[in-house]
PDB file of C-alpha atoms in Angstrom:
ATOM      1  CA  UNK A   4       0.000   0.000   0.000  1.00 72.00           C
ATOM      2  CA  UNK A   5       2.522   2.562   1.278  1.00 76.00           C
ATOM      3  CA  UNK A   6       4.948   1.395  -1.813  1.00 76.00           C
ATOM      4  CA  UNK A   7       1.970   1.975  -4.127  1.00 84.00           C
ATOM      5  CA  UNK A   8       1.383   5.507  -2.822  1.00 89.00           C
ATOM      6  CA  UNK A   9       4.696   6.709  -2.655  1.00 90.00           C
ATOM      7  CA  UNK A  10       5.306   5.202  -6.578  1.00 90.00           C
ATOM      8  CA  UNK A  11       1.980   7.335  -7.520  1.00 92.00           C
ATOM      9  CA  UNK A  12       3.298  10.646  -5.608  1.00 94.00           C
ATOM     10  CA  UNK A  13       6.597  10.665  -6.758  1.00 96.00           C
ATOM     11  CA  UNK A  14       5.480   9.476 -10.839  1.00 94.00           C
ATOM     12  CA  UNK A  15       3.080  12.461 -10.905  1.00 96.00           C
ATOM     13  CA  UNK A  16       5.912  14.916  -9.087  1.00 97.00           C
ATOM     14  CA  UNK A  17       7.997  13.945 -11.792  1.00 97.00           C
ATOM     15  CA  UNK A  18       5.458  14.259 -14.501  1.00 97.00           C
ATOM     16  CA  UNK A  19       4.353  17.602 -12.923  1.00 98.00           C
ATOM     17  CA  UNK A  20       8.668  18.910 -13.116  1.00 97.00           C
ATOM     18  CA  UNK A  21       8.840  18.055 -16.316  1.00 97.00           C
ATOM     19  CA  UNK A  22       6.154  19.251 -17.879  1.00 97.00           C
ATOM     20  CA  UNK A  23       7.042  23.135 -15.991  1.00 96.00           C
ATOM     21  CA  UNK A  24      10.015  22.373 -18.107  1.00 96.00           C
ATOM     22  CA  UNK A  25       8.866  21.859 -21.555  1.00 97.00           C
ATOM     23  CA  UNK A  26       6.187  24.775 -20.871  1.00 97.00           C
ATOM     24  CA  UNK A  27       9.933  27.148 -20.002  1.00 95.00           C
ATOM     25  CA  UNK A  28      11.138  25.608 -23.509  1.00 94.00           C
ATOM     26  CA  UNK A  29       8.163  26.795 -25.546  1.00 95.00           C
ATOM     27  CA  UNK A  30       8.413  30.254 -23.580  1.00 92.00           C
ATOM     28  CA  UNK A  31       6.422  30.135 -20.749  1.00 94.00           C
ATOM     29  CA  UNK A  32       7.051  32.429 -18.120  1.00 92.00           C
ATOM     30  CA  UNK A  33       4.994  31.608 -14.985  1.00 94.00           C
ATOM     31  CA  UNK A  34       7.717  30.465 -12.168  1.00 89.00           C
ATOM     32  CA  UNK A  35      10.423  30.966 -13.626  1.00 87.00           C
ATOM     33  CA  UNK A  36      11.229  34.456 -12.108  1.00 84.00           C
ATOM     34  CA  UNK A  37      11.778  32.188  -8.990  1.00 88.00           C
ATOM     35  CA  UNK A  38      13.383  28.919 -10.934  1.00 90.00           C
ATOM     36  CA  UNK A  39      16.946  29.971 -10.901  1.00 89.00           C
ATOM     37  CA  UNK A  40      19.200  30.805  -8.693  1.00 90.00           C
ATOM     38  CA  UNK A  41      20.003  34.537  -8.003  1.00 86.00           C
ATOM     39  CA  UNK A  42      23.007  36.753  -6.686  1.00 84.00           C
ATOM     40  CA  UNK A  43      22.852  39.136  -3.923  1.00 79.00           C
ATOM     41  CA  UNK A  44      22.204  41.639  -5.916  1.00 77.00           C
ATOM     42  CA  UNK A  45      19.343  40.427  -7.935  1.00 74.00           C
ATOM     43  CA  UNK A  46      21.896  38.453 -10.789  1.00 80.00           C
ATOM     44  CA  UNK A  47      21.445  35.111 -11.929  1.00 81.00           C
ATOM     45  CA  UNK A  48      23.712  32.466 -10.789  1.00 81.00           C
ATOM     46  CA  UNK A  49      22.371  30.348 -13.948  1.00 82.00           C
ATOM     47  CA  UNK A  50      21.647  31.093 -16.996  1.00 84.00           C
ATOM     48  CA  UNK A  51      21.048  27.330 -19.079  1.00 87.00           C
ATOM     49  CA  UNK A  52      20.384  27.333 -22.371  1.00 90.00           C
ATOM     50  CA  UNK A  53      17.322  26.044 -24.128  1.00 91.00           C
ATOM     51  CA  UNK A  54      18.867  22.467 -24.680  1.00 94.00           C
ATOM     52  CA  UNK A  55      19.280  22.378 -20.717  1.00 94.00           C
ATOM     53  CA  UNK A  56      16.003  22.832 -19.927  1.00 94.00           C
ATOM     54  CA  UNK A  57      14.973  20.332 -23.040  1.00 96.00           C
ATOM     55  CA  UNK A  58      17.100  17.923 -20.762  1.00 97.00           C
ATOM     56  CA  UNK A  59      16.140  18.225 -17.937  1.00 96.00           C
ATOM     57  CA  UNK A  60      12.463  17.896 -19.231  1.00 97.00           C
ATOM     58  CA  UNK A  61      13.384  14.648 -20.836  1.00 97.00           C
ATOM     59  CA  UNK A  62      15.334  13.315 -17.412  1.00 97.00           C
ATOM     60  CA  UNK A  63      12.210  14.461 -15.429  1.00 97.00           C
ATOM     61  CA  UNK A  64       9.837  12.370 -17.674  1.00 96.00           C
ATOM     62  CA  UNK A  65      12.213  10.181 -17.454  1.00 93.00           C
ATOM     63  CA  UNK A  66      11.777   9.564 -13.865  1.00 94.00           C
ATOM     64  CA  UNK A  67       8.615   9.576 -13.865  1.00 93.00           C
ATOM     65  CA  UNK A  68       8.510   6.473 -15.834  1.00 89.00           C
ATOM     66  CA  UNK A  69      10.512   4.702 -13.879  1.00 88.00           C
ATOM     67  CA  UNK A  70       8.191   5.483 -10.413  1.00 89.00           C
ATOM     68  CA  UNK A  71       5.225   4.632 -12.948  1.00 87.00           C
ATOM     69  CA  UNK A  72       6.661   1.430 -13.928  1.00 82.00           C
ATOM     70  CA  UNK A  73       6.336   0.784  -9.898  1.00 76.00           C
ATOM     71  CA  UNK A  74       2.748   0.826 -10.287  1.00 76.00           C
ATOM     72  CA  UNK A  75       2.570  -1.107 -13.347  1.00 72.00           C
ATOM     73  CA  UNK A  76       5.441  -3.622 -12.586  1.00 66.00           C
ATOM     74  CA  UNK A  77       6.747  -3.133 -16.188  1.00 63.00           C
ATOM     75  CA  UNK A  78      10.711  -3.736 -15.539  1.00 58.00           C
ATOM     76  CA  UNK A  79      10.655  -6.472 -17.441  1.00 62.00           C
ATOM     77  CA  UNK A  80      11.863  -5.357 -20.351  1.00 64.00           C
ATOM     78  CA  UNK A  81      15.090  -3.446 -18.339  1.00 65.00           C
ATOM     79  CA  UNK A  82      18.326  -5.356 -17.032  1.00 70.00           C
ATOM     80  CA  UNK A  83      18.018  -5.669 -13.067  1.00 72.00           C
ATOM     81  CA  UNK A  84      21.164  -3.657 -12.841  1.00 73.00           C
ATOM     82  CA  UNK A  85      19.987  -0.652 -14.631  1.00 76.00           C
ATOM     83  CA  UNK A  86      16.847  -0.579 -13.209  1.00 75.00           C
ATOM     84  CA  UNK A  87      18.594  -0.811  -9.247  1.00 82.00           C
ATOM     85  CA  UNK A  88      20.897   1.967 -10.441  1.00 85.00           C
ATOM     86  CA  UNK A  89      17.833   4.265 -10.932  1.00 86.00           C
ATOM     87  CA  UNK A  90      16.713   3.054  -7.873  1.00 88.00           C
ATOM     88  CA  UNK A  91      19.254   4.496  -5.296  1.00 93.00           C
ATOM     89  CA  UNK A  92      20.390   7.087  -7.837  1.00 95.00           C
ATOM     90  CA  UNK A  93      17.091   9.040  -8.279  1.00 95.00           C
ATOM     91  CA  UNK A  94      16.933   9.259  -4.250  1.00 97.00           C
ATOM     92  CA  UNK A  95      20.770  10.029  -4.049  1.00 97.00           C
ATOM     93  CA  UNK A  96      20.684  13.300  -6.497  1.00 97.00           C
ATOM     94  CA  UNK A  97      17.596  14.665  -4.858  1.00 97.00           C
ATOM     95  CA  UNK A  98      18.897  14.147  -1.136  1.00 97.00           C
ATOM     96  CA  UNK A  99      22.139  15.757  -2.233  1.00 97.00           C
ATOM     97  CA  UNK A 100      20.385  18.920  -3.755  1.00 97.00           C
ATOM     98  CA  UNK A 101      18.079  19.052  -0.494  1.00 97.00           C
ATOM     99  CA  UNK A 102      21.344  19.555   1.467  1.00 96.00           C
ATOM    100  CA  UNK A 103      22.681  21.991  -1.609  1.00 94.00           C
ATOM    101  CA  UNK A 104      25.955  23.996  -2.923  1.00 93.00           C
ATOM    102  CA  UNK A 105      26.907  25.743   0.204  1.00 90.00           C
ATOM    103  CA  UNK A 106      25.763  28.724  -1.482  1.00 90.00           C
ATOM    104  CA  UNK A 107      22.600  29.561  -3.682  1.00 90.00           C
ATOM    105  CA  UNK A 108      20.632  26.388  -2.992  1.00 94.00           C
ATOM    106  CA  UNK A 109      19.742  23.949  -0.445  1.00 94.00           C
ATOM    107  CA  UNK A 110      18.989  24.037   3.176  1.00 95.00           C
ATOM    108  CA  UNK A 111      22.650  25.104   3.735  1.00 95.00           C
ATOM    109  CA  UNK A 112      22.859  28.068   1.477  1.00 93.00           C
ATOM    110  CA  UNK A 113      24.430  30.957   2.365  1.00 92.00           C
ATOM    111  CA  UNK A 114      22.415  33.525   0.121  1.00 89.00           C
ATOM    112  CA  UNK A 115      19.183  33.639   1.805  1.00 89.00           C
ATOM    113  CA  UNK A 116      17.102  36.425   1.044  1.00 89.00           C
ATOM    114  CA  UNK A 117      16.705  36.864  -2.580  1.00 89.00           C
ATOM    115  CA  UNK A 118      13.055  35.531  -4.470  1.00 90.00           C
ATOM    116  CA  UNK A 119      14.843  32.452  -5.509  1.00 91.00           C
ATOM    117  CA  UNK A 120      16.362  31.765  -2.187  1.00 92.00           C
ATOM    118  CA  UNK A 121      13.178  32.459  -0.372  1.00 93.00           C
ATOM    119  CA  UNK A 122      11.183  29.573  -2.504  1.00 93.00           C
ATOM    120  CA  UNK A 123      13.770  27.141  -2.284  1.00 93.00           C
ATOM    121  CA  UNK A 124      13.462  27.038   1.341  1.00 95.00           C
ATOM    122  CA  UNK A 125       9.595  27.228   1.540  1.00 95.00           C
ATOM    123  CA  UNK A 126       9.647  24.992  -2.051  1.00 95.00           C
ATOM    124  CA  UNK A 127      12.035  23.419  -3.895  1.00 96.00           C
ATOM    125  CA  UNK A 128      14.548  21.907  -0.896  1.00 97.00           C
ATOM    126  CA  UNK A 129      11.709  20.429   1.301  1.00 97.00           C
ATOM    127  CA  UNK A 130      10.412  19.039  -1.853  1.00 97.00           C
ATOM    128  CA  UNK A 131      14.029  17.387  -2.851  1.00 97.00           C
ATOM    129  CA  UNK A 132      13.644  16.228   0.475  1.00 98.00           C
ATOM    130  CA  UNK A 133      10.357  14.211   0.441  1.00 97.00           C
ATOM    131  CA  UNK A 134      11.223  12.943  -3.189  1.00 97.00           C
ATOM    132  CA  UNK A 135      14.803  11.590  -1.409  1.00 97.00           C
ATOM    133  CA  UNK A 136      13.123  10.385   1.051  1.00 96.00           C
ATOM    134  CA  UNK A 137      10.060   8.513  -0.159  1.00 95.00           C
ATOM    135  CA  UNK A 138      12.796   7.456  -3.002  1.00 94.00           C
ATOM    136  CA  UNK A 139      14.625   5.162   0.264  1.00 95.00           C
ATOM    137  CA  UNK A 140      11.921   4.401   1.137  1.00 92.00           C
ATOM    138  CA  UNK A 141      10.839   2.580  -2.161  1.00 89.00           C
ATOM    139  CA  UNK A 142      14.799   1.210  -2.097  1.00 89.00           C
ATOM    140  CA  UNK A 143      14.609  -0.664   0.671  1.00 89.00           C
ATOM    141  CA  UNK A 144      10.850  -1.295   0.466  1.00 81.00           C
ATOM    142  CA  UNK A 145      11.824  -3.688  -2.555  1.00 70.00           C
TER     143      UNK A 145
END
């Protein structure tokens, strides 16, 4: 039940990230003010080009699948090694940016008080957080 529910939350998450990011590529603007990380003084840290956010799209989708193919039990067709790599991975790279750079992002950031900055500690790191977390959980749920 729980390994059902987490599989569901974390597939649409992903589905949800990645389809912000393919809305950015065709020139949305809603979010995105907030999306990157900023200087002090207002600068962004980032500035990716298109084929980054493209990318990124595609890896979020990507993940997605796999927490869909939870549900579905449709690793069949993948290698067991491949599909265990994804498992702790996935978890791994979202715990890691929940902790952050040291500087613009993360719960340890030092710049704290820009628009960016403000969301990623009411946003975007709690939510790396849960996904790391119900990602373990999933792991060793197996």
């Amino acid at each position: 039940m729980i390994y059902t529910m987490f599989s569901v939350i974390l597939a649409l998450i992903f589905f949800l990230l990645g389809s912000i990011h393919f809305y950015w590529l065709f020139g949305g603007k809603w979010g995105l003010s907030k999306a990157l990380p900023t200087k002090k003084e207002g600068e962004k840290a980032l500035n990716p080009p298109l084929f980054a956010t493209l990318l990124v799209g595609f890896v979020l989708l990507f993940f997605s699948i796999h927490y869909g193919a939870y549900i579905f039990d449709i690793f069949n067709f993948t290698p067991p090694w491949f599909y265990k790599i994804n498992a702790w991975f996935i978890p791994i790279i979202f715990m890691l940016r929940a902790i952050g750079d040291f500087r613009y992002v993360g719960f340890f950031k030092k710049i704290k008080h820009t628009e960016f900055a403000q969301a990623d500690s009411r946003l975007f790191s709690p939510l790396c957080l849960f996904i790391g977390i119900s990602g373990l959980i999933l792991v060793f749920s197996l």
